[in-house]
Amino acid sequence: NAGVTQTPKFQVLKTGQSMTLQCAQDMNHEYMSWYRQDPGMGLRLIHYSVGAGITDQGEVPNGYNVSRSTTEDFPLRLLSAAPSQTSVYFCASSYGGGPETQYFGPGTRLLVL
Amino acid sequence: AQKVTQAQTEISVVEKEDVTLDCVYETRDTTYYLFWYKQPPSGELVFLIRRNSFDEQNEISGRYSWNFQKSTSSFNFTITASQVVDSAVYFCALTGSSNTGKLIFGQGTTLQVKP
């Protein structure tokens, strides 16, 4: 199993550009989520999904869109990038949305100029 | 609201010293789960342990041990005989029955182990 994979590893955007961060998992996990990591703030939940076709907002959803058309994939879209979205983004998955351990991808480092 | 506090921003020790990383949490849920993750310099997040609110037994895994005390809302992590490879950022996280699956992270503690 590849586990949770994320692409790209690093991306530079200009303000106003759009892009999609890709996340995929091959563990047949129902639950997937996106977090952002900023210095001194730990990780904060952006959006999550409890299964294909079902998504919901986390703590910091503004400026981000998600969809879940398959169990395996959970892309994160930035429609109009802002410097405040400069961060490291982590995707995670788990068997369920309860206490099951979430396993994280390697992260995507995003710089918005 | 749930909250996790890791008051130690940075800790520096010399190899072979023991070190304890503190984690204090707040929740109104009676059922909740606590986690520790390690983030080495390479950047990935590595799961270390999960503990549920009904199990207050301490856990030991090699040089790692965890002390869970509901009375003080703490879930502290001790590394015995630290090694340079233990240098990383360590995160404590919480999820409960009121926000199941949504991890609330502490700010993280950066541990530097010097040779």
PDB file of N, CA and C in Angstrom, chain B residues 25-63:
ATOM      1  N   TYR B  25      -5.371  19.167  28.161  1.00  0.00           N
ATOM      2  CA  TYR B  25      -6.513  19.261  27.255  1.00  0.00           C
ATOM      3  C   TYR B  25      -7.765  19.739  27.983  1.00  0.00           C
ATOM      4  N   GLU B  26      -8.697  20.251  27.205  1.00  0.00           N
ATOM      5  CA  GLU B  26     -10.001  20.670  27.726  1.00  0.00           C
ATOM      6  C   GLU B  26     -11.081  20.068  26.846  1.00  0.00           C
ATOM      7  N   THR B  27     -12.055  19.463  27.463  1.00  0.00           N
ATOM      8  CA  THR B  27     -13.199  18.934  26.743  1.00  0.00           C
ATOM      9  C   THR B  27     -14.343  18.701  27.707  1.00  0.00           C
ATOM     10  N   ARG B  28     -15.554  18.815  27.211  1.00  0.00           N
ATOM     11  CA  ARG B  28     -16.736  18.511  28.011  1.00  0.00           C
ATOM     12  C   ARG B  28     -17.260  17.123  27.693  1.00  0.00           C
ATOM     13  N   ASP B  29     -16.680  16.494  26.678  1.00  0.00           N
ATOM     14  CA  ASP B  29     -17.108  15.155  26.326  1.00  0.00           C
ATOM     15  C   ASP B  29     -16.677  14.171  27.397  1.00  0.00           C
ATOM     16  N   THR B  30     -17.509  13.173  27.646  1.00  0.00           N
ATOM     17  CA  THR B  30     -17.111  12.123  28.583  1.00  0.00           C
ATOM     18  C   THR B  30     -16.338  11.027  27.865  1.00  0.00           C
ATOM     19  N   THR B  31     -16.560  10.935  26.568  1.00  0.00           N
ATOM     20  CA  THR B  31     -15.805   9.984  25.740  1.00  0.00           C
ATOM     21  C   THR B  31     -14.925  10.777  24.792  1.00  0.00           C
ATOM     22  N   TYR B  32     -13.655  10.579  24.888  1.00  0.00           N
ATOM     23  CA  TYR B  32     -12.729  11.297  24.016  1.00  0.00           C
ATOM     24  C   TYR B  32     -11.463  10.470  23.838  1.00  0.00           C
ATOM     25  N   TYR B  33     -10.662  10.909  22.858  1.00  0.00           N
ATOM     26  CA  TYR B  33      -9.455  10.170  22.506  1.00  0.00           C
ATOM     27  C   TYR B  33      -8.308  11.153  22.367  1.00  0.00           C
ATOM     28  N   LEU B  34      -7.174  10.742  22.844  1.00  0.00           N
ATOM     29  CA  LEU B  34      -5.974  11.568  22.803  1.00  0.00           C
ATOM     30  C   LEU B  34      -4.911  10.888  21.958  1.00  0.00           C
ATOM     31  N   PHE B  35      -4.162  11.690  21.252  1.00  0.00           N
ATOM     32  CA  PHE B  35      -3.150  11.171  20.340  1.00  0.00           C
ATOM     33  C   PHE B  35      -1.842  11.939  20.529  1.00  0.00           C
ATOM     34  N   TRP B  36      -0.765  11.272  20.175  1.00  0.00           N
ATOM     35  CA  TRP B  36       0.523  11.935  19.998  1.00  0.00           C
ATOM     36  C   TRP B  36       1.039  11.593  18.602  1.00  0.00           C
ATOM     37  N   TYR B  37       1.526  12.658  17.919  1.00  0.00           N
ATOM     38  CA  TYR B  37       2.150  12.506  16.613  1.00  0.00           C
ATOM     39  C   TYR B  37       3.547  13.108  16.667  1.00  0.00           C
ATOM     40  N   LYS B  38       4.430  12.536  15.876  1.00  0.00           N
ATOM     41  CA  LYS B  38       5.803  13.039  15.756  1.00  0.00           C
ATOM     42  C   LYS B  38       5.996  13.581  14.344  1.00  0.00           C
ATOM     43  N   GLN B  39       6.613  14.752  14.248  1.00  0.00           N
ATOM     44  CA  GLN B  39       6.941  15.328  12.954  1.00  0.00           C
ATOM     45  C   GLN B  39       8.441  15.535  12.873  1.00  0.00           C
ATOM     46  N   PRO B  40       9.164  14.600  12.282  1.00  0.00           N
ATOM     47  CA  PRO B  40      10.623  14.752  12.151  1.00  0.00           C
ATOM     48  C   PRO B  40      10.957  15.854  11.159  1.00  0.00           C
ATOM     49  N   PRO B  41      12.226  16.214  11.053  1.00  0.00           N
ATOM     50  CA  PRO B  41      12.626  17.289  10.130  1.00  0.00           C
ATOM     51  C   PRO B  41      12.195  17.050   8.688  1.00  0.00           C
ATOM     52  N   SER B  42      11.981  15.825   8.308  1.00  0.00           N
ATOM     53  CA  SER B  42      11.536  15.529   6.941  1.00  0.00           C
ATOM     54  C   SER B  42      10.097  15.974   6.695  1.00  0.00           C
ATOM     55  N   GLY B  43       9.335  16.249   7.762  1.00  0.00           N
ATOM     56  CA  GLY B  43       8.039  16.887   7.607  1.00  0.00           C
ATOM     57  C   GLY B  43       6.807  16.019   7.708  1.00  0.00           C
ATOM     58  N   GLU B  44       6.945  14.712   7.599  1.00  0.00           N
ATOM     59  CA  GLU B  44       5.727  13.892   7.670  1.00  0.00           C
ATOM     60  C   GLU B  44       5.248  13.773   9.107  1.00  0.00           C
ATOM     61  N   LEU B  45       4.006  13.400   9.269  1.00  0.00           N
ATOM     62  CA  LEU B  45       3.425  13.208  10.597  1.00  0.00           C
ATOM     63  C   LEU B  45       3.326  11.719  10.878  1.00  0.00           C
ATOM     64  N   VAL B  46       3.929  11.317  11.976  1.00  0.00           N
ATOM     65  CA  VAL B  46       3.988   9.902  12.318  1.00  0.00           C
ATOM     66  C   VAL B  46       3.158   9.663  13.568  1.00  0.00           C
ATOM     67  N   PHE B  47       2.207   8.753  13.474  1.00  0.00           N
ATOM     68  CA  PHE B  47       1.355   8.422  14.606  1.00  0.00           C
ATOM     69  C   PHE B  47       2.176   7.676  15.656  1.00  0.00           C
ATOM     70  N   LEU B  48       2.015   8.075  16.930  1.00  0.00           N
ATOM     71  CA  LEU B  48       2.726   7.403  18.014  1.00  0.00           C
ATOM     72  C   LEU B  48       1.783   6.600  18.904  1.00  0.00           C
ATOM     73  N   ILE B  49       0.681   7.215  19.350  1.00  0.00           N
ATOM     74  CA  ILE B  49      -0.182   6.534  20.291  1.00  0.00           C
ATOM     75  C   ILE B  49      -1.573   7.134  20.277  1.00  0.00           C
ATOM     76  N   ARG B  50      -2.568   6.317  20.610  1.00  0.00           N
ATOM     77  CA  ARG B  50      -3.948   6.743  20.841  1.00  0.00           C
ATOM     78  C   ARG B  50      -4.383   6.206  22.192  1.00  0.00           C
ATOM     79  N   ARG B  51      -5.082   7.047  22.941  1.00  0.00           N
ATOM     80  CA  ARG B  51      -5.562   6.641  24.254  1.00  0.00           C
ATOM     81  C   ARG B  51      -7.001   7.111  24.399  1.00  0.00           C
ATOM     82  N   ASN B  52      -7.897   6.223  24.880  1.00  0.00           N
ATOM     83  CA  ASN B  52      -9.270   6.664  25.085  1.00  0.00           C
ATOM     84  C   ASN B  52      -9.480   7.078  26.537  1.00  0.00           C
ATOM     85  N   SER B  53     -10.538   7.822  26.769  1.00  0.00           N
ATOM     86  CA  SER B  53     -10.779   8.436  28.071  1.00  0.00           C
ATOM     87  C   SER B  53     -11.098   7.438  29.160  1.00  0.00           C
ATOM     88  N   PHE B  54     -11.411   6.204  28.795  1.00  0.00           N
ATOM     89  CA  PHE B  54     -11.764   5.213  29.805  1.00  0.00           C
ATOM     90  C   PHE B  54     -10.572   4.365  30.228  1.00  0.00           C
ATOM     91  N   ASP B  55      -9.451   4.588  29.607  1.00  0.00           N
ATOM     92  CA  ASP B  55      -8.273   3.787  29.893  1.00  0.00           C
ATOM     93  C   ASP B  55      -7.173   4.677  30.429  1.00  0.00           C
ATOM     94  N   GLU B  56      -7.022   4.688  31.738  1.00  0.00           N
ATOM     95  CA  GLU B  56      -6.020   5.551  32.348  1.00  0.00           C
ATOM     96  C   GLU B  56      -4.710   4.842  32.614  1.00  0.00           C
ATOM     97  N   GLN B  57      -4.575   3.643  32.106  1.00  0.00           N
ATOM     98  CA  GLN B  57      -3.315   2.945  32.307  1.00  0.00           C
ATOM     99  C   GLN B  57      -2.212   3.646  31.545  1.00  0.00           C
ATOM    100  N   ASN B  58      -1.066   3.733  32.172  1.00  0.00           N
ATOM    101  CA  ASN B  58       0.080   4.293  31.476  1.00  0.00           C
ATOM    102  C   ASN B  58       0.578   3.297  30.430  1.00  0.00           C
ATOM    103  N   GLU B  59       1.186   3.848  29.413  1.00  0.00           N
ATOM    104  CA  GLU B  59       1.648   3.018  28.302  1.00  0.00           C
ATOM    105  C   GLU B  59       3.143   3.187  28.151  1.00  0.00           C
ATOM    106  N   ILE B  60       3.803   2.073  27.888  1.00  0.00           N
ATOM    107  CA  ILE B  60       5.245   2.117  27.646  1.00  0.00           C
ATOM    108  C   ILE B  60       5.533   1.380  26.356  1.00  0.00           C
ATOM    109  N   SER B  61       6.327   2.014  25.511  1.00  0.00           N
ATOM    110  CA  SER B  61       6.752   1.380  24.269  1.00  0.00           C
ATOM    111  C   SER B  61       8.223   1.694  24.067  1.00  0.00           C
ATOM    112  N   GLY B  62       9.063   0.771  24.439  1.00  0.00           N
ATOM    113  CA  GLY B  62      10.501   1.001  24.322  1.00  0.00           C
ATOM    114  C   GLY B  62      10.941   2.158  25.202  1.00  0.00           C
ATOM    115  N   ARG B  63      11.523   3.178  24.588  1.00  0.00           N
ATOM    116  CA  ARG B  63      11.980   4.346  25.358  1.00  0.00           C
ATOM    117  C   ARG B  63      10.867   5.369  25.585  1.00  0.00           C
TER     118      ARG B  63
END
